[in-house]
PDB file of C-alpha atoms in Angstrom:
ATOM      1  CA  MET A   1      25.491  16.602 -18.168  1.00 43.00           C
ATOM      2  CA  PRO A   2      22.642  14.371 -17.524  1.00 51.00           C
ATOM      3  CA  VAL A   3      22.370  12.525 -14.048  1.00 60.00           C
ATOM      4  CA  SER A   4      22.651   8.807 -14.844  1.00 68.00           C
ATOM      5  CA  ASP A   5      23.376   7.319 -11.330  1.00 90.00           C
ATOM      6  CA  ARG A   6      22.361   8.773  -7.895  1.00 95.00           C
ATOM      7  CA  VAL A   7      20.844   7.828  -4.824  1.00 98.00           C
ATOM      8  CA  ILE A   8      17.747   9.885  -3.495  1.00 98.00           C
ATOM      9  CA  LEU A   9      16.334  10.147   0.070  1.00 98.00           C
ATOM     10  CA  GLY A  10      12.690  10.754   0.478  1.00 98.00           C
ATOM     11  CA  ILE A  11      11.100  12.003   3.786  1.00 98.00           C
ATOM     12  CA  ASP A  12       7.515  12.036   4.995  1.00 97.00           C
ATOM     13  CA  PRO A  13       8.033  14.132   8.200  1.00 96.00           C
ATOM     14  CA  GLY A  14       6.035  13.716  11.366  1.00 94.00           C
ATOM     15  CA  LEU A  15       6.925  14.042  15.102  1.00 95.00           C
ATOM     16  CA  GLN A  16       5.344  10.658  15.908  1.00 96.00           C
ATOM     17  CA  ASN A  17       6.352   8.893  12.607  1.00 97.00           C
ATOM     18  CA  THR A  18       8.801  10.020   9.982  1.00 98.00           C
ATOM     19  CA  GLY A  19       8.806   7.872   7.006  1.00 98.00           C
ATOM     20  CA  TRP A  20      12.113   7.435   5.098  1.00 98.00           C
ATOM     21  CA  GLY A  21      12.718   5.863   1.618  1.00 98.00           C
ATOM     22  CA  VAL A  22      15.956   5.463  -0.348  1.00 98.00           C
ATOM     23  CA  ILE A  23      15.876   4.880  -4.207  1.00 98.00           C
ATOM     24  CA  ARG A  24      18.584   4.621  -6.856  1.00 98.00           C
ATOM     25  CA  GLN A  25      18.154   6.271 -10.203  1.00 96.00           C
ATOM     26  CA  GLN A  26      20.297   4.577 -13.022  1.00 95.00           C
ATOM     27  CA  GLY A  27      19.257   6.438 -16.223  1.00 90.00           C
ATOM     28  CA  PRO A  28      15.580   5.989 -16.475  1.00 90.00           C
ATOM     29  CA  ARG A  29      15.328   3.172 -14.095  1.00 95.00           C
ATOM     30  CA  LEU A  30      14.536   3.518 -10.495  1.00 97.00           C
ATOM     31  CA  SER A  31      14.940   0.950  -7.748  1.00 98.00           C
ATOM     32  CA  CYS A  32      14.291   0.780  -4.128  1.00 98.00           C
ATOM     33  CA  LEU A  33      17.251   0.402  -1.735  1.00 98.00           C
ATOM     34  CA  ALA A  34      15.458   0.610   1.618  1.00 98.00           C
ATOM     35  CA  TYR A  35      12.666   2.107   3.494  1.00 98.00           C
ATOM     36  CA  GLY A  36      11.346   2.552   7.056  1.00 98.00           C
ATOM     37  CA  CYS A  37       9.916   4.670   9.573  1.00 98.00           C
ATOM     38  CA  VAL A  38      11.343   6.489  12.652  1.00 98.00           C
ATOM     39  CA  SER A  39       8.698   6.492  15.532  1.00 98.00           C
ATOM     40  CA  THR A  40       8.961   8.552  18.756  1.00 97.00           C
ATOM     41  CA  SER A  41       6.758   8.424  21.841  1.00 96.00           C
ATOM     42  CA  LYS A  42       4.487  11.030  23.221  1.00 95.00           C
ATOM     43  CA  ASP A  43       5.908  10.151  26.658  1.00 96.00           C
ATOM     44  CA  GLN A  44       9.341  11.448  25.558  1.00 96.00           C
ATOM     45  CA  ASP A  45      10.556  15.038  25.930  1.00 97.00           C
ATOM     46  CA  LEU A  46      10.195  16.979  22.742  1.00 96.00           C
ATOM     47  CA  ALA A  47      14.025  17.663  22.530  1.00 97.00           C
ATOM     48  CA  TYR A  48      14.830  13.970  22.699  1.00 98.00           C
ATOM     49  CA  ARG A  49      12.120  13.058  20.122  1.00 97.00           C
ATOM     50  CA  LEU A  50      13.948  15.507  17.819  1.00 98.00           C
ATOM     51  CA  LEU A  51      17.304  14.116  18.534  1.00 98.00           C
ATOM     52  CA  LYS A  52      16.132  10.560  17.645  1.00 98.00           C
ATOM     53  CA  LEU A  53      14.755  11.713  14.279  1.00 98.00           C
ATOM     54  CA  HIS A  54      17.939  13.579  13.640  1.00 98.00           C
ATOM     55  CA  ASP A  55      20.211  10.795  14.622  1.00 98.00           C
ATOM     56  CA  GLN A  56      18.132   7.958  12.845  1.00 98.00           C
ATOM     57  CA  ILE A  57      18.152   9.901   9.542  1.00 98.00           C
ATOM     58  CA  SER A  58      21.754  10.744   9.830  1.00 98.00           C
ATOM     59  CA  MET A  59      22.292   7.165   9.989  1.00 98.00           C
ATOM     60  CA  VAL A  60      20.373   6.534   6.892  1.00 98.00           C
ATOM     61  CA  VAL A  61      22.347   9.251   5.066  1.00 98.00           C
ATOM     62  CA  LYS A  62      25.562   7.679   6.177  1.00 98.00           C
ATOM     63  CA  ARG A  63      24.437   4.149   5.244  1.00 98.00           C
ATOM     64  CA  TYR A  64      23.071   4.740   1.815  1.00 98.00           C
ATOM     65  CA  GLY A  65      24.905   7.981   0.872  1.00 98.00           C
ATOM     66  CA  PRO A  66      22.156   9.766  -0.988  1.00 98.00           C
ATOM     67  CA  THR A  67      23.175  13.113  -2.669  1.00 96.00           C
ATOM     68  CA  CYS A  68      19.680  14.599  -2.592  1.00 96.00           C
ATOM     69  CA  LEU A  69      16.429  14.749  -0.665  1.00 97.00           C
ATOM     70  CA  GLY A  70      12.666  15.000  -1.508  1.00 97.00           C
ATOM     71  CA  ILE A  71      10.830  16.098   1.566  1.00 97.00           C
ATOM     72  CA  GLU A  72       6.980  16.697   1.889  1.00 94.00           C
ATOM     73  CA  LYS A  73       5.985  20.195   2.793  1.00 91.00           C
ATOM     74  CA  ILE A  74       3.709  20.759   5.805  1.00 85.00           C
ATOM     75  CA  TYR A  75       0.035  20.510   5.080  1.00 73.00           C
ATOM     76  CA  PHE A  76      -2.033  22.896   6.952  1.00 64.00           C
ATOM     77  CA  GLY A  77      -5.458  21.367   6.374  1.00 63.00           C
ATOM     78  CA  ALA A  78      -8.004  20.838   9.138  1.00 56.00           C
ATOM     79  CA  ASN A  79      -5.453  19.794  11.666  1.00 63.00           C
ATOM     80  CA  THR A  80      -3.468  22.873  12.225  1.00 69.00           C
ATOM     81  CA  GLN A  81      -2.244  21.743  15.606  1.00 72.00           C
ATOM     82  CA  SER A  82      -0.002  19.114  13.888  1.00 73.00           C
ATOM     83  CA  ALA A  83       1.799  21.764  11.727  1.00 82.00           C
ATOM     84  CA  LEU A  84       4.207  22.751  14.643  1.00 86.00           C
ATOM     85  CA  PRO A  85       5.366  19.296  15.543  1.00 89.00           C
ATOM     86  CA  THR A  86       5.667  18.423  11.943  1.00 90.00           C
ATOM     87  CA  GLY A  87       7.668  21.423  11.306  1.00 91.00           C
ATOM     88  CA  GLN A  88       9.996  20.494  14.076  1.00 94.00           C
ATOM     89  CA  ALA A  89      10.457  17.211  12.762  1.00 96.00           C
ATOM     90  CA  ARG A  90      11.111  18.579   9.309  1.00 96.00           C
ATOM     91  CA  GLY A  91      13.816  20.835  11.010  1.00 96.00           C
ATOM     92  CA  ALA A  92      15.526  17.839  12.621  1.00 97.00           C
ATOM     93  CA  VAL A  93      15.535  16.090   9.416  1.00 98.00           C
ATOM     94  CA  LEU A  94      16.878  18.971   7.368  1.00 97.00           C
ATOM     95  CA  VAL A  95      19.760  19.503   9.771  1.00 98.00           C
ATOM     96  CA  ALA A  96      20.790  15.786   9.024  1.00 98.00           C
ATOM     97  CA  ALA A  97      20.438  16.448   5.365  1.00 97.00           C
ATOM     98  CA  ALA A  98      22.559  19.584   5.529  1.00 97.00           C
ATOM     99  CA  GLU A  99      25.140  17.625   7.585  1.00 97.00           C
ATOM    100  CA  GLY A 100      25.323  15.097   4.844  1.00 97.00           C
ATOM    101  CA  GLY A 101      25.596  17.710   2.105  1.00 97.00           C
ATOM    102  CA  LEU A 102      22.287  16.821   0.367  1.00 97.00           C
ATOM    103  CA  ARG A 103      20.620  19.049  -2.061  1.00 95.00           C
ATOM    104  CA  VAL A 104      17.010  19.472  -1.003  1.00 96.00           C
ATOM    105  CA  ALA A 105      13.701  19.899  -2.844  1.00 96.00           C
ATOM    106  CA  GLU A 106      10.419  20.336  -0.943  1.00 95.00           C
ATOM    107  CA  PHE A 107       7.029  19.374  -2.375  1.00 96.00           C
ATOM    108  CA  ALA A 108       3.536  19.758  -1.409  1.00 94.00           C
ATOM    109  CA  PRO A 109       1.540  16.495  -0.716  1.00 94.00           C
ATOM    110  CA  SER A 110      -0.620  17.241  -3.797  1.00 93.00           C
ATOM    111  CA  LYS A 111       2.341  17.527  -6.170  1.00 95.00           C
ATOM    112  CA  ILE A 112       3.680  14.170  -4.725  1.00 96.00           C
ATOM    113  CA  LYS A 113       0.425  12.585  -5.383  1.00 96.00           C
ATOM    114  CA  LEU A 114       0.206  13.970  -8.842  1.00 94.00           C
ATOM    115  CA  ALA A 115       3.835  13.016  -9.755  1.00 95.00           C
ATOM    116  CA  VAL A 116       3.293   9.389  -8.610  1.00 96.00           C
ATOM    117  CA  VAL A 117      -0.507   8.780  -9.211  1.00 95.00           C
ATOM    118  CA  GLY A 118      -1.326  11.290 -11.809  1.00 92.00           C
ATOM    119  CA  GLU A 119      -4.080  12.702  -9.495  1.00 91.00           C
ATOM    120  CA  GLY A 120      -3.242  15.304  -6.766  1.00 89.00           C
ATOM    121  CA  THR A 121      -6.124  14.231  -4.462  1.00 91.00           C
ATOM    122  CA  ALA A 122      -5.171  10.458  -4.612  1.00 93.00           C
ATOM    123  CA  ASP A 123      -5.535   8.386  -1.410  1.00 93.00           C
ATOM    124  CA  LYS A 124      -2.922   6.585   0.521  1.00 92.00           C
ATOM    125  CA  TYR A 125      -3.713   3.225  -0.900  1.00 95.00           C
ATOM    126  CA  GLN A 126      -3.177   4.585  -4.595  1.00 95.00           C
ATOM    127  CA  VAL A 127       0.006   6.152  -3.591  1.00 95.00           C
ATOM    128  CA  GLN A 128       1.200   3.021  -2.074  1.00 96.00           C
ATOM    129  CA  TYR A 129       0.086   0.987  -5.048  1.00 97.00           C
ATOM    130  CA  MET A 130       1.840   3.210  -7.470  1.00 97.00           C
ATOM    131  CA  VAL A 131       5.145   3.339  -5.551  1.00 97.00           C
ATOM    132  CA  GLN A 132       5.009  -0.374  -5.707  1.00 97.00           C
ATOM    133  CA  GLN A 133       4.652  -0.533  -9.445  1.00 97.00           C
ATOM    134  CA  ILE A 134       7.167   2.266 -10.199  1.00 97.00           C
ATOM    135  CA  LEU A 135       9.729   0.623  -8.110  1.00 98.00           C
ATOM    136  CA  GLY A 136       9.043  -2.971  -9.077  1.00 97.00           C
ATOM    137  CA  LEU A 137       8.500  -3.991  -5.383  1.00 97.00           C
ATOM    138  CA  PRO A 138       7.167  -7.462  -4.533  1.00 97.00           C
ATOM    139  CA  GLN A 139       4.702  -6.041  -2.065  1.00 96.00           C
ATOM    140  CA  VAL A 140       3.021  -2.684  -1.309  1.00 96.00           C
ATOM    141  CA  PRO A 141       5.394  -0.649   1.044  1.00 95.00           C
ATOM    142  CA  SER A 142       4.265  -0.237   4.572  1.00 94.00           C
ATOM    143  CA  PRO A 143       3.612   1.559   6.816  1.00 95.00           C
ATOM    144  CA  ASP A 144       2.094   4.263   4.595  1.00 94.00           C
ATOM    145  CA  HIS A 145       4.558   6.906   6.043  1.00 96.00           C
ATOM    146  CA  ALA A 146       7.399   4.923   4.266  1.00 97.00           C
ATOM    147  CA  ALA A 147       5.314   4.724   0.994  1.00 97.00           C
ATOM    148  CA  ASP A 148       4.877   8.467   1.097  1.00 97.00           C
ATOM    149  CA  ALA A 149       8.624   8.935   1.587  1.00 98.00           C
ATOM    150  CA  LEU A 150       9.416   6.748  -1.448  1.00 98.00           C
ATOM    151  CA  ALA A 151       6.939   8.757  -3.369  1.00 98.00           C
ATOM    152  CA  ALA A 152       8.676  11.970  -2.181  1.00 98.00           C
ATOM    153  CA  ALA A 153      12.006  10.529  -3.595  1.00 98.00           C
ATOM    154  CA  ILE A 154      10.438   9.492  -6.877  1.00 97.00           C
ATOM    155  CA  THR A 155       9.014  13.189  -7.188  1.00 97.00           C
ATOM    156  CA  TYR A 156      12.416  14.371  -6.729  1.00 96.00           C
ATOM    157  CA  VAL A 157      13.471  12.574 -10.011  1.00 93.00           C
ATOM    158  CA  THR A 158      10.681  14.171 -12.045  1.00 90.00           C
ATOM    159  CA  HIS A 159      10.207  17.585 -10.270  1.00 87.00           C
ATOM    160  CA  GLY A 160      13.365  18.240  -8.463  1.00 81.00           C
ATOM    161  CA  PRO A 161      15.805  21.211  -9.046  1.00 77.00           C
ATOM    162  CA  ASP A 162      17.799  19.095 -11.511  1.00 66.00           C
ATOM    163  CA  TRP A 163      14.954  17.243 -13.050  1.00 52.00           C
ATOM    164  CA  ALA A 164      15.848  18.481 -16.525  1.00 45.00           C
ATOM    165  CA  ASP A 165      19.326  16.904 -16.129  1.00 46.00           C
ATOM    166  CA  ALA A 166      17.886  13.678 -14.480  1.00 43.00           C
ATOM    167  CA  ARG A 167      15.611  12.721 -17.489  1.00 41.00           C
ATOM    168  CA  LEU A 168      17.261  10.561 -20.207  1.00 35.00           C
TER     169      LEU A 168
END
């Protein structure tokens, strides 16, 4: 049975900034419900930073009621030192998703760019512009972490575990 109406949460994880975006799919139409960014301070203990991420994403899940989550995988490029904190942030978000009963799909950054822009090496401005166009937003979503999160949610529609059921 095709999915005709659902709410999807997208996440761009990071310990300092975790972008989130919520979209609604109604048949082939996508619309933006909300987006934002959870920021934590380097001056705060790691455990409290992770707790803040968990709590804030849990509130987004409770408020918007998504049934699924598209989340960006960790990119191990030149900055390998950021991989561990990003992984910890992802863990806090994934716990919030599990508590909300969300179905989760993880996507490489290049797959998200490919799904949204058509080019796996697209820059952040191209991603922001295409997210704006796809969702019919009056302006480019900002900060770029939130735009990346919306892109992850869009990617869930086209490449998630139930994508064949979601296409109409």
